[in-house]
PDB file of C-alpha atoms in Angstrom:
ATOM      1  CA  UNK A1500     -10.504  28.355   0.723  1.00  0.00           C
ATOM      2  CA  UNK A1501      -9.857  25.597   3.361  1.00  0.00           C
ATOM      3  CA  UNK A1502      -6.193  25.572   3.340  1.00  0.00           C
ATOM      4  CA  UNK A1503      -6.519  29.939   4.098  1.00  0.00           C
ATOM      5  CA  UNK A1504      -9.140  30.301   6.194  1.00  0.00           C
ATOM      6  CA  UNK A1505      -7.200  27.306   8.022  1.00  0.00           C
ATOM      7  CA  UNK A1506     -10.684  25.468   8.441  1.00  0.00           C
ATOM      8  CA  UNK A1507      -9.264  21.808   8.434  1.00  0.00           C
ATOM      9  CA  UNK A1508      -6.019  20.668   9.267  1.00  0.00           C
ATOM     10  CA  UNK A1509      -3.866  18.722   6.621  1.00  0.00           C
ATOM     11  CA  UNK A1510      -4.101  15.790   9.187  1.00  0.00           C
ATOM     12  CA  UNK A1511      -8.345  16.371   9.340  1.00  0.00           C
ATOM     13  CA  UNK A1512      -8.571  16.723   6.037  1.00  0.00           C
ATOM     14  CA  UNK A1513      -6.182  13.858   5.284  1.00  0.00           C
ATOM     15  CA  UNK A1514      -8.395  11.261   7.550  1.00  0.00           C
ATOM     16  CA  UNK A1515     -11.778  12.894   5.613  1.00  0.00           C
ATOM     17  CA  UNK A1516     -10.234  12.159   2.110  1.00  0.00           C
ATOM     18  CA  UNK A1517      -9.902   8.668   3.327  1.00  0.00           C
ATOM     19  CA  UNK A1518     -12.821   8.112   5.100  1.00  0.00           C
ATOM     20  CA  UNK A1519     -14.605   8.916   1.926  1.00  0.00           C
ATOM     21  CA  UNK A1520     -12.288   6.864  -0.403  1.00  0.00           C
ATOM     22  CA  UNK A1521     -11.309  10.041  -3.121  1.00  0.00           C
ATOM     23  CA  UNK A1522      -8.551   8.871  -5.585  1.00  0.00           C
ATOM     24  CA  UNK A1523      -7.703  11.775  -7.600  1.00  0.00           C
ATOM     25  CA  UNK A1524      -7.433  10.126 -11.187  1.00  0.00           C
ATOM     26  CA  UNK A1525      -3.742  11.292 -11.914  1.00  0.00           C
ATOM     27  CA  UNK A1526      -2.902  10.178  -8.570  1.00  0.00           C
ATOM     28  CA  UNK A1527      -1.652  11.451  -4.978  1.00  0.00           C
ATOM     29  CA  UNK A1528       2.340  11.506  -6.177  1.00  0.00           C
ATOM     30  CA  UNK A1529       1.739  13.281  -9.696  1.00  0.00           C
ATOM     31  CA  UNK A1530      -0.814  15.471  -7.699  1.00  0.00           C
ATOM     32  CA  UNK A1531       2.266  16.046  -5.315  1.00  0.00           C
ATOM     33  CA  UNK A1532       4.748  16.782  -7.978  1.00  0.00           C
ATOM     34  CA  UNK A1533       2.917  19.316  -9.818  1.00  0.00           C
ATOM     35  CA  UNK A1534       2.693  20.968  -6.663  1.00  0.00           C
ATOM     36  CA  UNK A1535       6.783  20.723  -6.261  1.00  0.00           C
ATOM     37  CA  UNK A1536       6.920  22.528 -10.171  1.00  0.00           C
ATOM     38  CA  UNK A1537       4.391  25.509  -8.626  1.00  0.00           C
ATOM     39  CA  UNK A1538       6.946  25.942  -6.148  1.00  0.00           C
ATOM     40  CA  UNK A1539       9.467  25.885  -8.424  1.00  0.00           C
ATOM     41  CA  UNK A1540       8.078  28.167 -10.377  1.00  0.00           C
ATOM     42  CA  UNK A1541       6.859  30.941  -7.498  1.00  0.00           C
ATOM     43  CA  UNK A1542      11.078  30.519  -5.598  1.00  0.00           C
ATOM     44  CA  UNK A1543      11.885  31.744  -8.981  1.00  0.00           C
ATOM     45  CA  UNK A1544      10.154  35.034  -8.492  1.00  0.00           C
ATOM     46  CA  UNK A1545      11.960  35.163  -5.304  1.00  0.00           C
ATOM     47  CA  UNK A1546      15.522  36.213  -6.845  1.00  0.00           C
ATOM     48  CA  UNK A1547      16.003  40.055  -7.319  1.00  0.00           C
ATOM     49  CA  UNK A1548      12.306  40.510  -6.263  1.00  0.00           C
ATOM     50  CA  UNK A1549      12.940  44.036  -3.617  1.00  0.00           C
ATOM     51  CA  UNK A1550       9.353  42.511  -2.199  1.00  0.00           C
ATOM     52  CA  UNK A1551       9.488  38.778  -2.478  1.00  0.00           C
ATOM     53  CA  UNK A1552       7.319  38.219   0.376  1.00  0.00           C
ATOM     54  CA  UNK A1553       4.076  37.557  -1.149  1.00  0.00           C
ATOM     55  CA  UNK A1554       5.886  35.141  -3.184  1.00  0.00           C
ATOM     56  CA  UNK A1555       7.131  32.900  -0.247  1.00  0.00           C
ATOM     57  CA  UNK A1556       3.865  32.939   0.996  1.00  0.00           C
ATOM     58  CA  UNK A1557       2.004  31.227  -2.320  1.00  0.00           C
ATOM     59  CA  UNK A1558       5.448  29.211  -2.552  1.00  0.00           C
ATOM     60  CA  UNK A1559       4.554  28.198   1.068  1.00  0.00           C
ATOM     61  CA  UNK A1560       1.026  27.401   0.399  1.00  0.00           C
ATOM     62  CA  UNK A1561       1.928  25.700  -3.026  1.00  0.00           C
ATOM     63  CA  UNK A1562       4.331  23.578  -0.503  1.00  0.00           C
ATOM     64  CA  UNK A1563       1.609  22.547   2.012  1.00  0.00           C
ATOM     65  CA  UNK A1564      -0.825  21.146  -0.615  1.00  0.00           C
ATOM     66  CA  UNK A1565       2.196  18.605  -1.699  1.00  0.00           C
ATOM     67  CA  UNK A1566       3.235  17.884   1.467  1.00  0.00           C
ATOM     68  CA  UNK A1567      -0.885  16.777   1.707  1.00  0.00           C
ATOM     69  CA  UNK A1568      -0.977  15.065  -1.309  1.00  0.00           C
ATOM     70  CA  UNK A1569       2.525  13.540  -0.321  1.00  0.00           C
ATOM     71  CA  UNK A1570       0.726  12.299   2.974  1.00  0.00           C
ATOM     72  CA  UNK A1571      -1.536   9.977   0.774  1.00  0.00           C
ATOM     73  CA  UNK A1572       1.193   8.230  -0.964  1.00  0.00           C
ATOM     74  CA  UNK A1573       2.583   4.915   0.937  1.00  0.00           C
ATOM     75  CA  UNK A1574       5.900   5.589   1.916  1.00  0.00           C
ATOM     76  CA  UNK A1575       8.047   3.565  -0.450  1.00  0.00           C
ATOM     77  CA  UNK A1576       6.511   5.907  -2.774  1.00  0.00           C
ATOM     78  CA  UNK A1577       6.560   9.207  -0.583  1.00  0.00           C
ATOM     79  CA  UNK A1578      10.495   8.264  -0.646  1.00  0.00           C
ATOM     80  CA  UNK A1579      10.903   7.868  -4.532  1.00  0.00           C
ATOM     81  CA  UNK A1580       8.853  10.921  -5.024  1.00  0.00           C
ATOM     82  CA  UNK A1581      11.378  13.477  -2.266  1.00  0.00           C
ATOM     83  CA  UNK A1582      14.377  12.031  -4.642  1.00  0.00           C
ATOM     84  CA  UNK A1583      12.187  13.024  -7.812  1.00  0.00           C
ATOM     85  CA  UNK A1584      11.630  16.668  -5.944  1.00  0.00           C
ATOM     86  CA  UNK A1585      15.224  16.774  -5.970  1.00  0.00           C
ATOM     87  CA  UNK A1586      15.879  16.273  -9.613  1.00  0.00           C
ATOM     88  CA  UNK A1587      13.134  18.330 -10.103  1.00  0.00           C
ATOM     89  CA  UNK A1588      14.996  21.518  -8.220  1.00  0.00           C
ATOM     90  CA  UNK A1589      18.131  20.501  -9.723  1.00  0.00           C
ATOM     91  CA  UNK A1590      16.512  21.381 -13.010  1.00  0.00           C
ATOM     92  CA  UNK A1591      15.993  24.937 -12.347  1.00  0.00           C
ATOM     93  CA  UNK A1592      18.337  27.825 -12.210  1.00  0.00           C
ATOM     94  CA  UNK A1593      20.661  27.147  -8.803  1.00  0.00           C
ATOM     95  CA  UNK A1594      18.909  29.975  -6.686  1.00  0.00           C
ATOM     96  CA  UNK A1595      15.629  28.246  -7.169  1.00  0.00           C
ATOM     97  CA  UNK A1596      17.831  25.195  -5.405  1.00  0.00           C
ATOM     98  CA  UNK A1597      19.623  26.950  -3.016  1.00  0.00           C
ATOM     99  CA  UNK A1598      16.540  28.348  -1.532  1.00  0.00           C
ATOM    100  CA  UNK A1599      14.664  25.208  -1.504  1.00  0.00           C
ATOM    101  CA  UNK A1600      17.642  23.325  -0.387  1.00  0.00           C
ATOM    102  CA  UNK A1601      16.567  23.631   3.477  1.00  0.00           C
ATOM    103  CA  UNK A1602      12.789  23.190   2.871  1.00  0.00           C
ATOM    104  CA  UNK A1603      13.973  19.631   0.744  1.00  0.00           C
ATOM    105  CA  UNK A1604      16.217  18.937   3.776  1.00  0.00           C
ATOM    106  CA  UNK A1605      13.350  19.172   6.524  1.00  0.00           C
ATOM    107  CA  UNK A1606      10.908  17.269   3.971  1.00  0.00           C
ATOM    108  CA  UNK A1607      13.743  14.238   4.087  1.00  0.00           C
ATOM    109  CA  UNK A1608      14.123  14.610   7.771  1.00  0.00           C
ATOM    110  CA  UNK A1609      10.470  14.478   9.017  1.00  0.00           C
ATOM    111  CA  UNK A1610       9.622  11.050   6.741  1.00  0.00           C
ATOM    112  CA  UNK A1611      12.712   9.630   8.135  1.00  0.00           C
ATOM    113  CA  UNK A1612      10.959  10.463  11.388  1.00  0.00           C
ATOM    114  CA  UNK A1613      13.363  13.103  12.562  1.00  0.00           C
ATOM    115  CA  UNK A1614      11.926  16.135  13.843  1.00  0.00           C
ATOM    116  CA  UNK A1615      12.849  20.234  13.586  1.00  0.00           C
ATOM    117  CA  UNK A1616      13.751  21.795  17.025  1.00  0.00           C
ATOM    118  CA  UNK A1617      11.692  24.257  18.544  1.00  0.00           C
ATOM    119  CA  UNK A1618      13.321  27.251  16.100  1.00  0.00           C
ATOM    120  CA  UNK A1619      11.555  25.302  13.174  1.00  0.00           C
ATOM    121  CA  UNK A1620      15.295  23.896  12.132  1.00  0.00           C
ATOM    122  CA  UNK A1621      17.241  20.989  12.157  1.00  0.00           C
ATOM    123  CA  UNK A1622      20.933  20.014  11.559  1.00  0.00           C
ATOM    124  CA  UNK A1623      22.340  23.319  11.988  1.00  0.00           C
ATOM    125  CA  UNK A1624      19.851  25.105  10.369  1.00  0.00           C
ATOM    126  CA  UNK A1625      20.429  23.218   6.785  1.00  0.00           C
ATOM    127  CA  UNK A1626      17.113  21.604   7.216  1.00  0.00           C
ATOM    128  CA  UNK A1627      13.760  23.788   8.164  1.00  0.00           C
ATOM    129  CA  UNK A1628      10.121  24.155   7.855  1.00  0.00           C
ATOM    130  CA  UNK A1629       8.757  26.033   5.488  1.00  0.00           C
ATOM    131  CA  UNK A1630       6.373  28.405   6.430  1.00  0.00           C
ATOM    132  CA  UNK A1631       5.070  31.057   4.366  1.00  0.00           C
ATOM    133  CA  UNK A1632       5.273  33.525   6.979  1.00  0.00           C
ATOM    134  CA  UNK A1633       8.420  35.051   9.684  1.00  0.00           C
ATOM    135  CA  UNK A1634       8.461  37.574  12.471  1.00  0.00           C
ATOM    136  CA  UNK A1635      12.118  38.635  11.672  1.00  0.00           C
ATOM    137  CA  UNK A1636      12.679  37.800   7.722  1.00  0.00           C
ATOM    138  CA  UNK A1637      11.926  34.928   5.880  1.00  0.00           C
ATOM    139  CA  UNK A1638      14.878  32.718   5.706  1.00  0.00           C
ATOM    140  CA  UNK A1639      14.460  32.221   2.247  1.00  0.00           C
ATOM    141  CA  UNK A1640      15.019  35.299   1.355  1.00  0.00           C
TER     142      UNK A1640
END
């Protein structure tokens, strides 16, 4: 309900979650990779699908809640955990990797630091934001 009717920020929500000291029993990195296997799961829907839009959307919003569990980790660990989500894609039929290549590519870049250009890409367009929503096609599509 938060995360749709876009109440709280990830960042707000982030500082409340610490502020009140919640520490989700399985913990924020298995929290974060269960989130990875929804995505998974909804980019496999994507392939063939004539109306795959919803799909990215629920992918996207699967995405966002590990990215904010992800936030939570400490960053040795947010680091072990994006090589994990890479294993983890690996392990699913290659269009469910191809088409979270780029997403897996921004996640790297932006907790090195780096940043996406205006166009919500980076490095050619290999690495991008994932957003579960486009103007002109989704690019993963």
């Amino acid at each position: 309900m938060i995360e749709q009717a876009q109440i709280l920020t990830t960042h707000n929500l982030a500082t409340l979650v610490h502020r009140v000291g919640i520490a989700p029993r399985p913990g924020w990195a298995d929290l974060a990779r269960r989130c990875f296997v929804t995505v998974c799961r909804l980019t496999t829907r994507v392939h063939r699908n004539p109306r795959p839009l919803g799909t990215v959307k629920d992918a996207a919003y699967a995405w966002r809640q590990m990215v904010f569990h992800l936030s939570l980790c400490p960053p040795e660990e947010q680091r072990r955990i994006i090589t994990s989500l890479h294993e983890e894609a690996a392990r699913h039929p290659a269009p469910v990797a191809t088409r979270l290549a780029p997403a897996l590519a921004g996640l790297t870049l932006v907790t090195g630091d780096g940043a996406f250009g205006d166009d919500g890409t980076a490095d050619g367009g290999r690495a991008r934001r994932f957003l579960g929503w486009s103007t002109d096609g989704h690019w993963m599509r």
